[in-house]
Amino acid sequence: MKFISLLNKISPKLGIQGKIFLAFGLLSLLSIVTIASIVYMNMRETIKHNAVTSVADSIRQADESLNLMLEEIDRLNTVAVTNKNTVIDTVMSPSEEISYEWFQEQKRLTEFLSGLFSYKPYISRIAVIGLNGKVFFTGSPWIDRNFLDTKTMEFMLNNGERHAYFKQKGTSDAISVGRVIRYNRETIGVVMVDLKYDFIRNTYGVKPTADSILYVLDEQGELVYQSDSAPSSITPQMQQVIYGNAGTFQGAKEQKIDGKSFIVVSRRSEHTGWVTRALVPLDSLLSESVRIRNLMIEVSVIVFAVVLLGALQMSSRTTLQIRRLKTMMMRVKDGNLSFPKTEIKTKDEIGDLYRVFISMIDDLKRLMQDIRMSEQAKHEAELTALQAQIRPHFLYNSLNTIKYLAHLNGVPNIEEVSGSLIELMRSVLGNSNEFLTVREELDYVNCYVSIVKYKYMEPIPVHIEVEDDALLECRVLKLMLQPIVENAIQHGIGLAAKGGFILIRVYGERGDLMIEIMDNGPGIAKEKMYSILGDTGKDESPSRFSGMGVRNVHERIRLMYGEPYGIQLFSEEGLYTKVVIRFPQIDSVKQSPREVS
């Protein structure tokens, strides 16, 4: 929804087809770019991870292979330094050179060393060097007593308590593995085995890429081996990477060296203490990923073009029915309800919209037909109402004429009846207001009593008691009291002997307006009293003026004000009947009762 709203803001005049096409295209482009980017980045990381794993495994395997050879050499050294008869006794022998004894000793020790040396193609020389100047060896290169003054001999004596590894420099590079010879807790010489350098070169030939570089450093930080691809001269930054912190850094990390990115893999051998460090250039490592990236871009462009064509076709087919529906709506807008209908049979929302639209058109036709008929009926009713306006005025004028003639002829009773009748008819026919004050209601009751008393040929005593004159200004529904008084006269006083009367009390109770009408007639039976206001009871005889009985008054009050307002009946047979009406107390200056309710 937010995406569609954004499209509406960007291109408010764009049609639905254009919006669908644009939204589908943008979402497809975003999806393709996101997927391609994720795949490419994962591929790069996978290539780097595989390269690091491969280099680390190769270095580990090279270390393990070298360790196996060195352990074998250590065993040879152990055999030599522990052989007393052949090695120790020969080194400690007092015989001089160029003597028979010396030749015998040299032959015996040389044969012993040759036995150790045979079938070991990775060993180039094995030698026993005594501190007394005696030197015995087999293999090459030549060695004599001058070896005692070399750094190699110094290193072996200082570090050869168990085994010492030293990288010699010379015409044939080799790794020397030595161990001191002791007798009676005194150092008497050194046994030294030289490991061929070709074995080191073959073992550490780890090349994940053609321009990868590998360095092997001994415990002193001296270079033991470097790959053939290593540059002849190195920059200070590369020197710091190769030789700096050689014994501490282990693992793999990505590092820039002289502006070029490398993956540096470092591992320290637990056996020799040597550090192997491989530098793999990222450019050459990821060269294949660049080719795959370009291929992914080409494929993404082709897929995006196919998606756009599909989106165009889909949006066109989707909006076709909408355009048809729009055409029909435009014809309706021009007032043409009998347009040719292009049926839309799809069962989606557009099909539902079409069926609702056609149903609305049919309803609109019926409504317009009903409006034409209503206008015609209204016109006829206006003519009838215009004719009926003459009747009340004619009746008022006729009654006024009767009243005037009764006055001229001295007939006060006819004059009184005519005047009271005029006031009653004005309240019913002339006053369109739905509400009156209590004072006006009492005036209409007096007018009614003035008329009906001539029916019984005797006065009807009606006593009115008002608790507070302010209550007379409260507003009530029109013609509430007259039907009650009419029932009291007809069914109460009219059936009673002489001496009957009606008492009307107006008072307030708990914020409500109470009007009580009581007569001293014969009363009402309980069954009859319950049926007057009940749902199943029959209505009283309607008033000839109002057309409403007691129950009608009760229902009007309930509909207007709700509970607990309305009429309550109290009666005892042979004694009295009392009707209590409860209204909300609403002053004439306040809001209308309908607004209050």
PDB file of C-alpha atoms in Angstrom, residues 358-488:
ATOM      1  CA  ILE A 358     -25.233  -3.123 -13.520  1.00  0.00           C
ATOM      2  CA  SER A 359     -27.389  -3.785 -10.438  1.00  0.00           C
ATOM      3  CA  MET A 360     -26.981  -0.157  -9.405  1.00  0.00           C
ATOM      4  CA  ILE A 361     -28.018   1.001 -12.881  1.00  0.00           C
ATOM      5  CA  ASP A 362     -31.161  -1.143 -12.670  1.00  0.00           C
ATOM      6  CA  ASP A 363     -31.906   0.246  -9.207  1.00  0.00           C
ATOM      7  CA  LEU A 364     -31.279   3.747 -10.481  1.00  0.00           C
ATOM      8  CA  LYS A 365     -33.768   3.214 -13.276  1.00  0.00           C
ATOM      9  CA  ARG A 366     -36.368   2.020 -10.797  1.00  0.00           C
ATOM     10  CA  LEU A 367     -35.627   4.913  -8.460  1.00  0.00           C
ATOM     11  CA  MET A 368     -35.973   7.435 -11.261  1.00  0.00           C
ATOM     12  CA  GLN A 369     -39.286   5.850 -12.223  1.00  0.00           C
ATOM     13  CA  ASP A 370     -40.378   6.038  -8.586  1.00  0.00           C
ATOM     14  CA  ILE A 371     -39.252   9.667  -8.411  1.00  0.00           C
ATOM     15  CA  ARG A 372     -41.311  10.537 -11.482  1.00  0.00           C
ATOM     16  CA  MET A 373     -44.333   8.842  -9.938  1.00  0.00           C
ATOM     17  CA  SER A 374     -43.667  10.532  -6.576  1.00  0.00           C
ATOM     18  CA  GLU A 375     -43.377  13.937  -8.225  1.00  0.00           C
ATOM     19  CA  GLN A 376     -46.664  13.354  -9.962  1.00  0.00           C
ATOM     20  CA  ALA A 377     -48.289  12.250  -6.676  1.00  0.00           C
ATOM     21  CA  LYS A 378     -46.742  15.225  -4.912  1.00  0.00           C
ATOM     22  CA  HIS A 379     -48.183  17.564  -7.479  1.00  0.00           C
ATOM     23  CA  GLU A 380     -51.598  16.036  -7.009  1.00  0.00           C
ATOM     24  CA  ALA A 381     -51.224  16.227  -3.212  1.00  0.00           C
ATOM     25  CA  GLU A 382     -50.291  19.887  -3.412  1.00  0.00           C
ATOM     26  CA  LEU A 383     -53.483  20.567  -5.367  1.00  0.00           C
ATOM     27  CA  THR A 384     -55.489  18.617  -2.783  1.00  0.00           C
ATOM     28  CA  ALA A 385     -53.788  20.457   0.092  1.00  0.00           C
ATOM     29  CA  LEU A 386     -54.486  23.776  -1.580  1.00  0.00           C
ATOM     30  CA  GLN A 387     -58.127  22.878  -1.787  1.00  0.00           C
ATOM     31  CA  ALA A 388     -58.161  21.646   1.844  1.00  0.00           C
ATOM     32  CA  GLN A 389     -56.722  24.928   3.129  1.00  0.00           C
ATOM     33  CA  ILE A 390     -60.080  26.524   2.469  1.00  0.00           C
ATOM     34  CA  ARG A 391     -61.958  24.166   4.868  1.00  0.00           C
ATOM     35  CA  PRO A 392     -60.438  25.177   8.298  1.00  0.00           C
ATOM     36  CA  HIS A 393     -60.758  28.855   7.512  1.00  0.00           C
ATOM     37  CA  PHE A 394     -64.320  28.363   6.344  1.00  0.00           C
ATOM     38  CA  LEU A 395     -65.068  26.429   9.566  1.00  0.00           C
ATOM     39  CA  TYR A 396     -63.468  29.098  11.789  1.00  0.00           C
ATOM     40  CA  ASN A 397     -65.425  31.817  10.011  1.00  0.00           C
ATOM     41  CA  SER A 398     -68.664  29.841  10.341  1.00  0.00           C
ATOM     42  CA  LEU A 399     -68.133  29.267  14.077  1.00  0.00           C
ATOM     43  CA  ASN A 400     -67.281  32.924  14.624  1.00  0.00           C
ATOM     44  CA  THR A 401     -70.495  33.856  12.824  1.00  0.00           C
ATOM     45  CA  ILE A 402     -72.486  31.494  15.104  1.00  0.00           C
ATOM     46  CA  LYS A 403     -70.775  32.976  18.163  1.00  0.00           C
ATOM     47  CA  TYR A 404     -71.568  36.520  16.977  1.00  0.00           C
ATOM     48  CA  LEU A 405     -75.216  35.692  16.266  1.00  0.00           C
ATOM     49  CA  ALA A 406     -75.551  33.996  19.724  1.00  0.00           C
ATOM     50  CA  HIS A 407     -74.203  37.148  21.309  1.00  0.00           C
ATOM     51  CA  LEU A 408     -76.624  39.365  19.359  1.00  0.00           C
ATOM     52  CA  ASN A 409     -79.550  37.159  20.311  1.00  0.00           C
ATOM     53  CA  GLY A 410     -78.510  36.844  23.972  1.00  0.00           C
ATOM     54  CA  VAL A 411     -77.771  33.108  23.950  1.00  0.00           C
ATOM     55  CA  PRO A 412     -74.660  32.846  26.152  1.00  0.00           C
ATOM     56  CA  ASN A 413     -74.507  29.041  26.186  1.00  0.00           C
ATOM     57  CA  ILE A 414     -74.203  28.834  22.395  1.00  0.00           C
ATOM     58  CA  GLU A 415     -71.691  31.635  22.489  1.00  0.00           C
ATOM     59  CA  GLU A 416     -69.655  29.757  25.136  1.00  0.00           C
ATOM     60  CA  VAL A 417     -69.752  26.477  23.247  1.00  0.00           C
ATOM     61  CA  SER A 418     -68.766  28.148  19.976  1.00  0.00           C
ATOM     62  CA  GLY A 419     -65.821  29.964  21.581  1.00  0.00           C
ATOM     63  CA  SER A 420     -64.587  26.823  23.320  1.00  0.00           C
ATOM     64  CA  LEU A 421     -64.934  24.833  20.108  1.00  0.00           C
ATOM     65  CA  ILE A 422     -62.942  27.444  18.216  1.00  0.00           C
ATOM     66  CA  GLU A 423     -60.081  27.235  20.758  1.00  0.00           C
ATOM     67  CA  LEU A 424     -60.048  23.432  20.632  1.00  0.00           C
ATOM     68  CA  MET A 425     -59.976  23.355  16.848  1.00  0.00           C
ATOM     69  CA  ARG A 426     -57.156  25.862  16.812  1.00  0.00           C
ATOM     70  CA  SER A 427     -55.146  23.619  19.127  1.00  0.00           C
ATOM     71  CA  VAL A 428     -55.775  20.609  16.888  1.00  0.00           C
ATOM     72  CA  LEU A 429     -55.761  22.147  13.403  1.00  0.00           C
ATOM     73  CA  GLY A 430     -54.134  25.524  13.721  1.00  0.00           C
ATOM     74  CA  ASN A 431     -51.184  24.904  16.031  1.00  0.00           C
ATOM     75  CA  SER A 432     -48.447  22.924  14.245  1.00  0.00           C
ATOM     76  CA  ASN A 433     -46.148  22.881  17.266  1.00  0.00           C
ATOM     77  CA  GLU A 434     -45.748  19.421  18.817  1.00  0.00           C
ATOM     78  CA  PHE A 435     -45.222  20.785  22.332  1.00  0.00           C
ATOM     79  CA  LEU A 436     -47.287  23.100  24.569  1.00  0.00           C
ATOM     80  CA  THR A 437     -46.922  24.490  28.095  1.00  0.00           C
ATOM     81  CA  VAL A 438     -48.855  22.973  30.963  1.00  0.00           C
ATOM     82  CA  ARG A 439     -50.838  26.230  31.144  1.00  0.00           C
ATOM     83  CA  GLU A 440     -51.979  25.862  27.523  1.00  0.00           C
ATOM     84  CA  GLU A 441     -52.905  22.213  28.096  1.00  0.00           C
ATOM     85  CA  LEU A 442     -55.071  23.211  31.082  1.00  0.00           C
ATOM     86  CA  ASP A 443     -56.734  25.925  28.998  1.00  0.00           C
ATOM     87  CA  TYR A 444     -57.677  23.334  26.353  1.00  0.00           C
ATOM     88  CA  VAL A 445     -59.067  21.082  29.114  1.00  0.00           C
ATOM     89  CA  ASN A 446     -61.223  23.965  30.355  1.00  0.00           C
ATOM     90  CA  CYS A 447     -62.488  24.583  26.812  1.00  0.00           C
ATOM     91  CA  TYR A 448     -63.355  20.897  26.463  1.00  0.00           C
ATOM     92  CA  VAL A 449     -65.182  20.850  29.797  1.00  0.00           C
ATOM     93  CA  SER A 450     -67.079  24.008  28.805  1.00  0.00           C
ATOM     94  CA  ILE A 451     -68.420  22.174  25.753  1.00  0.00           C
ATOM     95  CA  VAL A 452     -69.129  18.751  27.220  1.00  0.00           C
ATOM     96  CA  LYS A 453     -70.967  20.023  30.305  1.00  0.00           C
ATOM     97  CA  TYR A 454     -73.947  20.896  28.091  1.00  0.00           C
ATOM     98  CA  LYS A 455     -74.148  17.231  27.142  1.00  0.00           C
ATOM     99  CA  TYR A 456     -74.896  16.325  30.759  1.00  0.00           C
ATOM    100  CA  MET A 457     -77.050  19.484  31.316  1.00  0.00           C
ATOM    101  CA  GLU A 458     -75.205  20.248  34.550  1.00  0.00           C
ATOM    102  CA  PRO A 459     -71.837  21.735  35.534  1.00  0.00           C
ATOM    103  CA  ILE A 460     -68.824  19.399  35.751  1.00  0.00           C
ATOM    104  CA  PRO A 461     -66.668  20.476  38.684  1.00  0.00           C
ATOM    105  CA  VAL A 462     -62.962  20.396  37.709  1.00  0.00           C
ATOM    106  CA  HIS A 463     -60.561  21.434  40.460  1.00  0.00           C
ATOM    107  CA  ILE A 464     -56.995  22.332  39.507  1.00  0.00           C
ATOM    108  CA  GLU A 465     -54.220  22.422  42.103  1.00  0.00           C
ATOM    109  CA  VAL A 466     -50.770  23.681  41.118  1.00  0.00           C
ATOM    110  CA  GLU A 467     -47.890  23.219  43.562  1.00  0.00           C
ATOM    111  CA  ASP A 468     -45.742  25.919  41.911  1.00  0.00           C
ATOM    112  CA  ASP A 469     -46.832  28.354  39.207  1.00  0.00           C
ATOM    113  CA  ALA A 470     -43.437  27.889  37.550  1.00  0.00           C
ATOM    114  CA  LEU A 471     -44.516  24.344  36.633  1.00  0.00           C
ATOM    115  CA  LEU A 472     -47.212  25.828  34.356  1.00  0.00           C
ATOM    116  CA  GLU A 473     -44.455  26.992  32.016  1.00  0.00           C
ATOM    117  CA  CYS A 474     -42.995  23.500  31.592  1.00  0.00           C
ATOM    118  CA  ARG A 475     -43.343  21.982  28.138  1.00  0.00           C
ATOM    119  CA  VAL A 476     -45.246  18.756  27.464  1.00  0.00           C
ATOM    120  CA  LEU A 477     -46.544  16.919  24.431  1.00  0.00           C
ATOM    121  CA  LYS A 478     -49.653  18.491  22.883  1.00  0.00           C
ATOM    122  CA  LEU A 479     -53.109  17.120  23.900  1.00  0.00           C
ATOM    123  CA  MET A 480     -51.890  14.895  26.740  1.00  0.00           C
ATOM    124  CA  LEU A 481     -54.534  15.877  29.321  1.00  0.00           C
ATOM    125  CA  GLN A 482     -57.683  16.199  27.185  1.00  0.00           C
ATOM    126  CA  PRO A 483     -57.969  12.450  26.370  1.00  0.00           C
ATOM    127  CA  ILE A 484     -57.508  11.566  30.070  1.00  0.00           C
ATOM    128  CA  VAL A 485     -60.139  14.112  31.198  1.00  0.00           C
ATOM    129  CA  GLU A 486     -62.464  12.909  28.438  1.00  0.00           C
ATOM    130  CA  ASN A 487     -62.189   9.317  29.714  1.00  0.00           C
ATOM    131  CA  ALA A 488     -62.747  10.512  33.306  1.00  0.00           C
TER     132      ALA A 488
END
